[in-house]
């Protein structure tokens, strides 16, 4: 078997005295969509933040294509091929859509700017219509598209998404997930953290269920969808 | 004209007005309702009622006006995000800019000494405003102790000449570098701080610098201050009689002695520095570091996940701002000829911050106008000097209602590479 693209090996992390992650092990292989689902406060976002060094993992290893990234400076992590669409979107509200995309290229320089921007606009035609607009005036769904687009601008080997469905209307969530499917078809590797278990598991090749900072279950997306416990806890079944 | 919109509610308006009148009545009762007549007390119970009635009608009127089209245009500020208008192409009016710069350069040759000194002071505040604008307006780091760098600049000239024999021209780069390193020194401990916490720490920093200057008597002269020498031009001095072996400026050119020459020199150099610094700040915003500053202001978490080194970005903003502040300090010391710690109080920091906020956070032209207005207005209003702070405060309040994003809200060119 080839080396996994991202491997979390017994990673623990804590905020002060509160342990948020307890020896979590997760693997994401090249070309896969892997999702992590769980309730509020299960540690999902912490897990993503820990990959980005905030907080640092208190123990365990985070391997990106075999290289341990758990100790390298935070601002260098994104230049290794990781990009994140953070929770709550966190776009630059007072910059235009195009400028936001430009900021996405910091890790790799702006050599591919034009080409990649066209790609993002092809994925999200709405952004193209609004490219001169302040990002803060976009709707929630458009902002989420922008956050994903911005992350794509650094040509990541692995795209990390933190709750792209957060606060969006069901119809928009559907659209976003359809686009994620498209991105994945082009060979991207996606690690998706979601509360919307139904959508996430439908999209994903494999999934993990996180509860109280521990991985409780794992399996293919369909297996987890069919799982009684998962249905009961996360799918309202 | 007085067509009110659908949101207007007569009932709500009258209730508000009654409440306002009641408060006014309670407020005015002890003030105007009781008259002292020698040792006796007279009641003037009708006066509070009259005042309360006026408040009642005034409150009604305000309620009506804000619901008309005119009122909406006057009172309703633009939304938060409408603040930064991004301009697509360069629409700078170059010929106007040239005219202004040209006027700036010939101004001292036609001006009286009094207005020349006012102009120097105004330009010093322009420089301070430009410096703080980088820190607060662009990078979004609220700095309440900016005066510290101003003081560092001023003292590095005064003490530099005393202990190291530095002249005006060497003091400029020296003070710039020294102030920039002080900026970095302040930057390190506050790297993790935001908003209120940052503001308090910078406030403390400003006071620490002032207290050190005040109490380290052996080195700084303490409250007695330190004197700063007059600037020279290619070795020509501006005093009546030159020191040993030198030639005074007026002798060399066969002019009559006047103190205005030294001010003309300070003004011209200062004006040049202001022009250069304006250009530098405008250019920096187009460059990656400027973009990073603005990104940092918008969202620090996003910045870090995108790979911006926030340590470098923050420190560079602090250093850049401090450097400009330090330069302003040198000019201040040269212009005054004497400095002491009482010129570098918190009020000065507040004034500089007011310039930046009034001008429009992040807006270079706005800051320049605000600095000029805030220095020249008090001079024009000398007769009302008792009310200066009142006028100042009122204009601040009115500004926040009408133009919450400043006189000239930040408008910037779209980043080049997009």
mmCIF file of N, CA, C and O in Angstrom, chain A residues 9-44:
data_model
loop_
_atom_site.group_PDB
_atom_site.id
_atom_site.type_symbol
_atom_site.label_atom_id
_atom_site.label_comp_id
_atom_site.label_asym_id
_atom_site.label_seq_id
_atom_site.Cartn_x
_atom_site.Cartn_y
_atom_site.Cartn_z
ATOM 1 N N UNK A 9 -1.428 10.117 13.809
ATOM 2 C CA UNK A 9 -1.022 8.923 14.533
ATOM 3 C C UNK A 9 -1.113 9.210 16.031
ATOM 4 O O UNK A 9 -0.249 9.841 16.612
ATOM 5 N N UNK A 10 -2.198 8.741 16.629
ATOM 6 C CA UNK A 10 -2.433 8.881 18.083
ATOM 7 C C UNK A 10 -2.223 10.320 18.546
ATOM 8 O O UNK A 10 -1.466 10.599 19.465
ATOM 9 N N UNK A 11 -2.928 11.230 17.896
ATOM 10 C CA UNK A 11 -2.758 12.645 18.210
ATOM 11 C C UNK A 11 -3.659 13.037 19.388
ATOM 12 O O UNK A 11 -4.847 12.733 19.400
ATOM 13 N N UNK A 12 -3.048 13.699 20.351
ATOM 14 C CA UNK A 12 -3.816 14.278 21.448
ATOM 15 C C UNK A 12 -3.574 15.782 21.444
ATOM 16 O O UNK A 12 -2.517 16.252 21.031
ATOM 17 N N UNK A 13 -4.585 16.514 21.887
ATOM 18 C CA UNK A 13 -4.422 17.956 21.986
ATOM 19 C C UNK A 13 -5.315 18.466 23.091
ATOM 20 O O UNK A 13 -6.338 17.858 23.411
ATOM 21 N N UNK A 14 -4.918 19.550 23.698
ATOM 22 C CA UNK A 14 -5.754 20.090 24.765
ATOM 23 C C UNK A 14 -5.708 21.607 24.788
ATOM 24 O O UNK A 14 -4.758 22.231 24.327
ATOM 25 N N UNK A 15 -6.784 22.160 25.297
ATOM 26 C CA UNK A 15 -6.829 23.589 25.588
ATOM 27 C C UNK A 15 -6.630 23.730 27.084
ATOM 28 O O UNK A 15 -7.536 23.413 27.853
ATOM 29 N N UNK A 16 -5.487 24.177 27.498
ATOM 30 C CA UNK A 16 -5.214 24.258 28.928
ATOM 31 C C UNK A 16 -5.347 22.880 29.542
ATOM 32 O O UNK A 16 -4.706 21.931 29.109
ATOM 33 N N UNK A 17 -6.227 22.733 30.527
ATOM 34 C CA UNK A 17 -6.347 21.447 31.203
ATOM 35 C C UNK A 17 -7.428 20.576 30.563
ATOM 36 O O UNK A 17 -7.633 19.446 30.953
ATOM 37 N N UNK A 18 -8.135 21.131 29.588
ATOM 38 C CA UNK A 18 -9.208 20.364 28.959
ATOM 39 C C UNK A 18 -8.656 19.626 27.759
ATOM 40 O O UNK A 18 -8.146 20.231 26.814
ATOM 41 N N UNK A 19 -8.762 18.287 27.833
ATOM 42 C CA UNK A 19 -8.241 17.504 26.721
ATOM 43 C C UNK A 19 -9.315 17.399 25.648
ATOM 44 O O UNK A 19 -10.403 16.888 25.886
ATOM 45 N N UNK A 20 -9.005 17.920 24.456
ATOM 46 C CA UNK A 20 -10.008 17.967 23.395
ATOM 47 C C UNK A 20 -9.884 16.774 22.451
ATOM 48 O O UNK A 20 -10.866 16.329 21.878
ATOM 49 N N UNK A 21 -8.684 16.272 22.293
ATOM 50 C CA UNK A 21 -8.473 15.107 21.432
ATOM 51 C C UNK A 21 -7.716 14.051 22.219
ATOM 52 O O UNK A 21 -6.703 14.352 22.851
ATOM 53 N N UNK A 22 -8.255 12.824 22.156
ATOM 54 C CA UNK A 22 -7.607 11.753 22.908
ATOM 55 C C UNK A 22 -7.114 10.689 21.948
ATOM 56 O O UNK A 22 -7.890 9.866 21.484
ATOM 57 N N UNK A 23 -5.842 10.738 21.651
ATOM 58 C CA UNK A 23 -5.197 9.695 20.856
ATOM 59 C C UNK A 23 -5.989 9.356 19.586
ATOM 60 O O UNK A 23 -6.435 8.244 19.392
ATOM 61 N N UNK A 24 -6.157 10.354 18.756
ATOM 62 C CA UNK A 24 -6.937 10.173 17.542
ATOM 63 C C UNK A 24 -6.042 9.718 16.391
ATOM 64 O O UNK A 24 -4.986 10.296 16.162
ATOM 65 N N UNK A 25 -6.456 8.670 15.713
ATOM 66 C CA UNK A 25 -5.712 8.215 14.533
ATOM 67 C C UNK A 25 -6.632 8.233 13.319
ATOM 68 O O UNK A 25 -7.709 7.639 13.352
ATOM 69 N N UNK A 26 -6.181 8.923 12.304
ATOM 70 C CA UNK A 26 -6.997 9.071 11.090
ATOM 71 C C UNK A 26 -6.074 8.988 9.888
ATOM 72 O O UNK A 26 -4.939 9.476 9.934
ATOM 73 N N UNK A 27 -6.546 8.398 8.835
ATOM 74 C CA UNK A 27 -5.743 8.306 7.617
ATOM 75 C C UNK A 27 -6.536 8.857 6.439
ATOM 76 O O UNK A 27 -7.725 8.576 6.315
ATOM 77 N N UNK A 28 -5.885 9.640 5.627
ATOM 78 C CA UNK A 28 -6.507 10.104 4.384
ATOM 79 C C UNK A 28 -5.578 9.730 3.243
ATOM 80 O O UNK A 28 -4.415 10.138 3.225
ATOM 81 N N UNK A 29 -6.079 8.927 2.313
ATOM 82 C CA UNK A 29 -5.242 8.510 1.186
ATOM 83 C C UNK A 29 -5.409 9.454 0.015
ATOM 84 O O UNK A 29 -6.410 10.165 -0.090
ATOM 85 N N UNK A 30 -4.425 9.413 -0.845
ATOM 86 C CA UNK A 30 -4.454 10.229 -2.054
ATOM 87 C C UNK A 30 -5.730 10.008 -2.849
ATOM 88 O O UNK A 30 -6.129 8.879 -3.100
ATOM 89 N N UNK A 31 -6.422 11.097 -3.215
ATOM 90 C CA UNK A 31 -7.598 10.978 -4.078
ATOM 91 C C UNK A 31 -8.894 10.641 -3.374
ATOM 92 O O UNK A 31 -9.932 10.529 -4.003
ATOM 93 N N UNK A 32 -8.844 10.483 -2.069
ATOM 94 C CA UNK A 32 -10.042 10.122 -1.316
ATOM 95 C C UNK A 32 -10.796 11.352 -0.829
ATOM 96 O O UNK A 32 -10.205 12.420 -0.651
ATOM 97 N N UNK A 33 -12.097 11.153 -0.573
ATOM 98 C CA UNK A 33 -12.809 12.125 0.246
ATOM 99 C C UNK A 33 -13.075 11.438 1.570
ATOM 100 O O UNK A 33 -13.724 10.393 1.615
ATOM 101 N N UNK A 34 -12.534 12.014 2.619
ATOM 102 C CA UNK A 34 -12.744 11.433 3.942
ATOM 103 C C UNK A 34 -13.502 12.449 4.774
ATOM 104 O O UNK A 34 -13.205 13.645 4.727
ATOM 105 N N UNK A 35 -14.498 11.944 5.495
ATOM 106 C CA UNK A 35 -15.248 12.893 6.322
ATOM 107 C C UNK A 35 -15.142 12.517 7.785
ATOM 108 O O UNK A 35 -14.937 11.363 8.142
ATOM 109 N N UNK A 36 -15.265 13.534 8.601
ATOM 110 C CA UNK A 36 -15.248 13.345 10.040
ATOM 111 C C UNK A 36 -16.539 13.955 10.558
ATOM 112 O O UNK A 36 -16.777 15.145 10.364
ATOM 113 N N UNK A 37 -17.375 13.115 11.154
ATOM 114 C CA UNK A 37 -18.623 13.672 11.673
ATOM 115 C C UNK A 37 -18.638 13.542 13.187
ATOM 116 O O UNK A 37 -17.871 12.785 13.783
ATOM 117 N N UNK A 38 -19.530 14.298 13.787
ATOM 118 C CA UNK A 38 -19.617 14.261 15.244
ATOM 119 C C UNK A 38 -20.471 15.402 15.727
ATOM 120 O O UNK A 38 -20.757 16.331 14.980
ATOM 121 N N UNK A 39 -20.874 15.301 16.993
ATOM 122 C CA UNK A 39 -21.757 16.317 17.550
ATOM 123 C C UNK A 39 -20.959 17.577 17.892
ATOM 124 O O UNK A 39 -19.730 17.611 17.783
ATOM 125 N N UNK A 40 -21.676 18.598 18.329
ATOM 126 C CA UNK A 40 -21.015 19.798 18.837
ATOM 127 C C UNK A 40 -20.053 19.441 19.953
ATOM 128 O O UNK A 40 -20.398 18.667 20.839
ATOM 129 N N UNK A 41 -18.893 20.011 19.901
ATOM 130 C CA UNK A 41 -17.961 19.828 21.005
ATOM 131 C C UNK A 41 -17.273 18.484 20.999
ATOM 132 O O UNK A 41 -16.584 18.130 21.945
ATOM 133 N N UNK A 42 -17.424 17.715 19.927
ATOM 134 C CA UNK A 42 -16.782 16.411 19.884
ATOM 135 C C UNK A 42 -15.282 16.548 19.641
ATOM 136 O O UNK A 42 -14.513 15.640 19.900
ATOM 137 N N UNK A 43 -14.859 17.709 19.126
ATOM 138 C CA UNK A 43 -13.445 17.920 18.858
ATOM 139 C C UNK A 43 -13.130 17.979 17.378
ATOM 140 O O UNK A 43 -11.965 17.949 16.990
ATOM 141 N N UNK A 44 -14.174 18.074 16.549
ATOM 142 C CA UNK A 44 -13.955 18.063 15.099
ATOM 143 C C UNK A 44 -13.091 19.235 14.640
ATOM 144 O O UNK A 44 -12.092 19.062 13.947
#
